[in-house]
XYZ file of C-alpha atoms in Angstrom:
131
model
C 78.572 129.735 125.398
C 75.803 130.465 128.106
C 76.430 130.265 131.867
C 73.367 127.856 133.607
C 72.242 128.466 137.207
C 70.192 126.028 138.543
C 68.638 127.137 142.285
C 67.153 124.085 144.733
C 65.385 124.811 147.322
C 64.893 122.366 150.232
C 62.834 122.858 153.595
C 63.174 120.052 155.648
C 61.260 120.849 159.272
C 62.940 124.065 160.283
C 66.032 124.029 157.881
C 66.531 125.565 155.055
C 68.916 124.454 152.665
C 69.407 126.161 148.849
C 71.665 125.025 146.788
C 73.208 126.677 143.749
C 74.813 124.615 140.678
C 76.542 126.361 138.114
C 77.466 124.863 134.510
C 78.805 126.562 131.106
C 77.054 124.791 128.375
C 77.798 125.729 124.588
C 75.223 125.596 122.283
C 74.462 127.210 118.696
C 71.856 129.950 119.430
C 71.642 131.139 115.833
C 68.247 129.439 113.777
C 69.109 127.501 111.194
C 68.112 128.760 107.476
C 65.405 125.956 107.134
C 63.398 126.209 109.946
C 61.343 129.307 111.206
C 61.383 131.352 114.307
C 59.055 129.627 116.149
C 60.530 126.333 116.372
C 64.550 128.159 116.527
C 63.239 129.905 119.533
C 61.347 126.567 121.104
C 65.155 124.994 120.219
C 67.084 127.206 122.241
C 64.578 127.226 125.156
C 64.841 123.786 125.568
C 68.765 123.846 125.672
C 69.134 126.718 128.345
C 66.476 124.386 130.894
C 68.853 121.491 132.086
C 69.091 120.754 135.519
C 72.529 118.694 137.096
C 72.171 116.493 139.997
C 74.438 117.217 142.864
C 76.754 113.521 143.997
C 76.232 113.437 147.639
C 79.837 113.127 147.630
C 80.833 116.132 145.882
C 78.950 118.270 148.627
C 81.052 116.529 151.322
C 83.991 117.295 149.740
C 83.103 120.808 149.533
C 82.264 120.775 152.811
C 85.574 119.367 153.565
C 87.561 122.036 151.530
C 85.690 125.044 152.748
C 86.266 123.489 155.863
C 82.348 124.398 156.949
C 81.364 123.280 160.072
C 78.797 121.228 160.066
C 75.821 119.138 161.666
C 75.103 115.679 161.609
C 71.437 114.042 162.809
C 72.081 110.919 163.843
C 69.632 107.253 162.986
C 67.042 106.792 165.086
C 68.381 109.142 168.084
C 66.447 112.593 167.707
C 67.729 113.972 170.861
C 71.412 114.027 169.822
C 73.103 115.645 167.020
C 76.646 115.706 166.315
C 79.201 119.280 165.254
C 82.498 119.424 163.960
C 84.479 120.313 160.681
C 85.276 117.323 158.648
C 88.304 116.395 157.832
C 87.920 113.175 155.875
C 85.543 110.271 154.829
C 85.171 107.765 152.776
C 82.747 105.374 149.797
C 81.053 104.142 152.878
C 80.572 107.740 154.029
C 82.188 106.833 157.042
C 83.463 110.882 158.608
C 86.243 111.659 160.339
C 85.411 114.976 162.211
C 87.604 117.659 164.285
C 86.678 119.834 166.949
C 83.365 117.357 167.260
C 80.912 118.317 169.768
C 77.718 116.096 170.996
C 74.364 118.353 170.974
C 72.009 117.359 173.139
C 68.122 118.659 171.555
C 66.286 118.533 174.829
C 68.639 120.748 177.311
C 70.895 122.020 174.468
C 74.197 120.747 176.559
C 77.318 119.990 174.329
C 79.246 117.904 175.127
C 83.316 118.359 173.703
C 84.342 114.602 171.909
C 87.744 115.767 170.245
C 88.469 114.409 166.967
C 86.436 111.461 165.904
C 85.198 108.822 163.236
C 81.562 108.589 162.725
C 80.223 105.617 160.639
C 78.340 106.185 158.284
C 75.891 103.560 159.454
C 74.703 106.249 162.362
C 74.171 109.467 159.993
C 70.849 110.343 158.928
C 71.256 113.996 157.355
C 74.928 116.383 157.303
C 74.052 119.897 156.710
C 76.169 123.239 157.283
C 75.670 124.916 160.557
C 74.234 128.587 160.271
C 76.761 130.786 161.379
């Protein structure tokens, strides 16, 4: 039994963003009595690299859970961003957030909206807000 952490890294303009993915994988580490060192050593090597891809889905259900405030850029409107904790969605990653605030880039106003559905039409990127 061996414990896997995989660490991504992603730097998008000034964010950013690491995440961490954890797996147990089991796997025979002994060699086996008809091959040699070499290739045992190659063999066990090869099963400790594996990397697991992260469902878009999963992470906004974490955020959900953890109940992690976070950011939303919106399609094709740079000067506005959206805040709030979510507090459901859906397939069509339509978001239901609470406490939602509108961020305006240029002044850096906000603007209080309340609880409110976003569709998922209008997002362009949801990451957690640095506290």
């Amino acid at each position: 039994m061996a414990l896997i952490i995989s660490i991504f890294h992603l730097k998008f303009k000034t964010y950013d963003i690491t995440f961490f993915v954890c797996i147990w994988r089991y796997a025979k580490m002994r060699p086996s009595p008809h091959s040699n060192i070499r290739n045992s050593l190659a063999t066990m090597s090869a099963r400790k690299v594996q990397k697991v891809m992260v469902q878009p889905i999963n992470l906004i259900f974490r955020y959900l859970q953890n109940r992690t405030r976070i950011q939303i850029w919106l399609y094709e409107d740079v000067t506005h961003r959206i805040e709030g904790y979510i507090i459901g969605f859906d397939e069509y990653m339509n978001v239901v957030l609470d406490e939602a605030e509108e961020l305006n880039m240029k002044t850096q106003n906000r603007n209080k909206l309340g609880r409110i559905l976003l569709k998922g039409d209008n997002i362009t990127m949801i990451h957690a807000v640095p506290v």
